């Protein structure tokens, strides 16, 4: 089978996160010789900020000389983006070889009466095998939607469990209770392990602290009040935290400073465990971190921001940043939503700073029709234009934007490639 046939097979698998219980991962990995065992993991769960935090941490580790595996989701352009060693993607040849190996083990289970794995289970099994072959020093492992029941949680030990900002999302899978979601995310914490927790709602912190206490795990929570912002614009942010001065990042928004601070706290815990991580490695790692589609500035005239915020908490954070950076300036929102999201609540959050909504249909199986979203948006804003294609929405935004306007794409992770490709092709009217 070539790469196209392998990808066709993977795309034929179920996207249902509840397709199987945790025992399925145990069975398929056992057939594979348990490649997930005897590895060192930093395991990351949360609702928002996971991807950015993963990349800050992994870049610090890479700069410290550790062979670092990274597993993230979803991908933007290619499935291969999900598995990396020192920021280098798995090759197509490696992908085909490992996918066929895992497929063979899945077929053994099918012959025994089990169903095929879900896409995420299949990819997670592939990732464990890939990291085993590459003999990583440390693996930074991002959960999918869950925590306790996530396929990645088959691992039985971690160096550090990291929990980022928790909010309401994926309600059909995780439920609509913040407390229930916190319990699910806390499930990645292992007996006697270290936990680094993003400061958040007191109820969430209480749940996670109690969970950790019951299994003798130690929780570190960074003090965001100790962050001192020294310089801040859309191109870079410089800040100090604790004993670290002049830390520099190149992602937009105060929340990215907080995500970076979470990563610094992880580095400090690793240092306490005996890992050689210098201040210079932390600084270079943070400075080198980029994460497409998360607080990404694609154009400066007009200012065009691509952000994957796709739930209420993420949008509230983004609005706070936009108001801080662009005081008294109205925003043109290019907005695509999914049918399983509370897009009315999302619209309410961004409408107070919206000059205009330009809607589109995300290119995904549950993408909400852009024209239907435009009808909903018209309840909150008098200036609404509906499109289907995101490229048409971008073109319209650039035509109508005035000098001081800011354009911001929100609502879906499944438009990031199309938006970035639009600008790569030189379609922007200013730069």
PDB file of N, CA and C in Angstrom, residues 309-312 315 335-337 341-351 410-411:
ATOM      1  N   UNK A 309      -9.703  29.717  18.191  1.00  0.00           N
ATOM      2  CA  UNK A 309     -10.664  29.712  19.294  1.00  0.00           C
ATOM      3  C   UNK A 309     -12.008  29.176  18.807  1.00  0.00           C
ATOM      4  N   UNK A 310     -12.510  28.125  19.467  1.00  0.00           N
ATOM      5  CA  UNK A 310     -13.722  27.463  18.977  1.00  0.00           C
ATOM      6  C   UNK A 310     -14.659  27.045  20.105  1.00  0.00           C
ATOM      7  N   UNK A 311     -14.493  27.668  21.271  1.00  0.00           N
ATOM      8  CA  UNK A 311     -15.431  27.448  22.366  1.00  0.00           C
ATOM      9  C   UNK A 311     -15.523  28.747  23.164  1.00  0.00           C
ATOM     10  N   UNK A 312     -16.454  28.789  24.101  1.00  0.00           N
ATOM     11  CA  UNK A 312     -16.728  30.032  24.815  1.00  0.00           C
ATOM     12  C   UNK A 312     -15.513  30.538  25.587  1.00  0.00           C
ATOM     13  N   UNK A 315     -12.864  31.947  23.251  1.00  0.00           N
ATOM     14  CA  UNK A 315     -13.249  33.229  22.671  1.00  0.00           C
ATOM     15  C   UNK A 315     -13.220  34.352  23.697  1.00  0.00           C
ATOM     16  N   UNK A 335     -16.036  34.178  10.690  1.00  0.00           N
ATOM     17  CA  UNK A 335     -16.504  33.213  11.677  1.00  0.00           C
ATOM     18  C   UNK A 335     -17.077  31.970  10.993  1.00  0.00           C
ATOM     19  N   UNK A 336     -16.508  30.819  11.344  1.00  0.00           N
ATOM     20  CA  UNK A 336     -17.061  29.541  10.925  1.00  0.00           C
ATOM     21  C   UNK A 336     -17.327  28.703  12.157  1.00  0.00           C
ATOM     22  N   UNK A 337     -18.452  28.010  12.194  1.00  0.00           N
ATOM     23  CA  UNK A 337     -18.817  27.245  13.393  1.00  0.00           C
ATOM     24  C   UNK A 337     -19.210  25.824  13.024  1.00  0.00           C
ATOM     25  N   UNK A 341     -21.494  22.879  18.350  1.00  0.00           N
ATOM     26  CA  UNK A 341     -21.038  23.938  19.241  1.00  0.00           C
ATOM     27  C   UNK A 341     -22.195  24.884  19.579  1.00  0.00           C
ATOM     28  N   UNK A 342     -22.066  25.576  20.701  1.00  0.00           N
ATOM     29  CA  UNK A 342     -23.051  26.586  21.098  1.00  0.00           C
ATOM     30  C   UNK A 342     -22.672  27.910  20.437  1.00  0.00           C
ATOM     31  N   UNK A 343     -22.937  27.984  19.141  1.00  0.00           N
ATOM     32  CA  UNK A 343     -22.473  29.154  18.388  1.00  0.00           C
ATOM     33  C   UNK A 343     -23.232  30.426  18.743  1.00  0.00           C
ATOM     34  N   UNK A 344     -24.449  30.312  19.284  1.00  0.00           N
ATOM     35  CA  UNK A 344     -25.149  31.521  19.742  1.00  0.00           C
ATOM     36  C   UNK A 344     -24.386  32.158  20.898  1.00  0.00           C
ATOM     37  N   UNK A 345     -23.957  31.350  21.840  1.00  0.00           N
ATOM     38  CA  UNK A 345     -23.173  31.883  22.962  1.00  0.00           C
ATOM     39  C   UNK A 345     -21.842  32.441  22.481  1.00  0.00           C
ATOM     40  N   UNK A 346     -21.240  31.786  21.496  1.00  0.00           N
ATOM     41  CA  UNK A 346     -19.979  32.265  20.942  1.00  0.00           C
ATOM     42  C   UNK A 346     -20.173  33.634  20.283  1.00  0.00           C
ATOM     43  N   UNK A 347     -21.277  33.777  19.545  1.00  0.00           N
ATOM     44  CA  UNK A 347     -21.571  35.067  18.910  1.00  0.00           C
ATOM     45  C   UNK A 347     -21.761  36.168  19.937  1.00  0.00           C
ATOM     46  N   UNK A 348     -22.451  35.864  21.026  1.00  0.00           N
ATOM     47  CA  UNK A 348     -22.693  36.858  22.069  1.00  0.00           C
ATOM     48  C   UNK A 348     -21.385  37.362  22.670  1.00  0.00           C
ATOM     49  N   UNK A 349     -20.405  36.473  22.778  1.00  0.00           N
ATOM     50  CA  UNK A 349     -19.134  36.848  23.392  1.00  0.00           C
ATOM     51  C   UNK A 349     -18.374  37.852  22.537  1.00  0.00           C
ATOM     52  N   UNK A 350     -18.351  37.644  21.229  1.00  0.00           N
ATOM     53  CA  UNK A 350     -17.536  38.499  20.366  1.00  0.00           C
ATOM     54  C   UNK A 350     -18.307  39.687  19.800  1.00  0.00           C
ATOM     55  N   UNK A 351     -19.628  39.644  19.822  1.00  0.00           N
ATOM     56  CA  UNK A 351     -20.433  40.706  19.206  1.00  0.00           C
ATOM     57  C   UNK A 351     -20.144  42.108  19.742  1.00  0.00           C
ATOM     58  N   UNK A 410     -12.053  33.175  13.417  1.00  0.00           N
ATOM     59  CA  UNK A 410     -12.332  32.419  14.638  1.00  0.00           C
ATOM     60  C   UNK A 410     -13.312  31.276  14.357  1.00  0.00           C
ATOM     61  N   UNK A 411     -13.480  30.397  15.337  1.00  0.00           N
ATOM     62  CA  UNK A 411     -14.590  29.461  15.343  1.00  0.00           C
ATOM     63  C   UNK A 411     -14.278  28.032  14.970  1.00  0.00           C
TER      64      UNK A 411
END
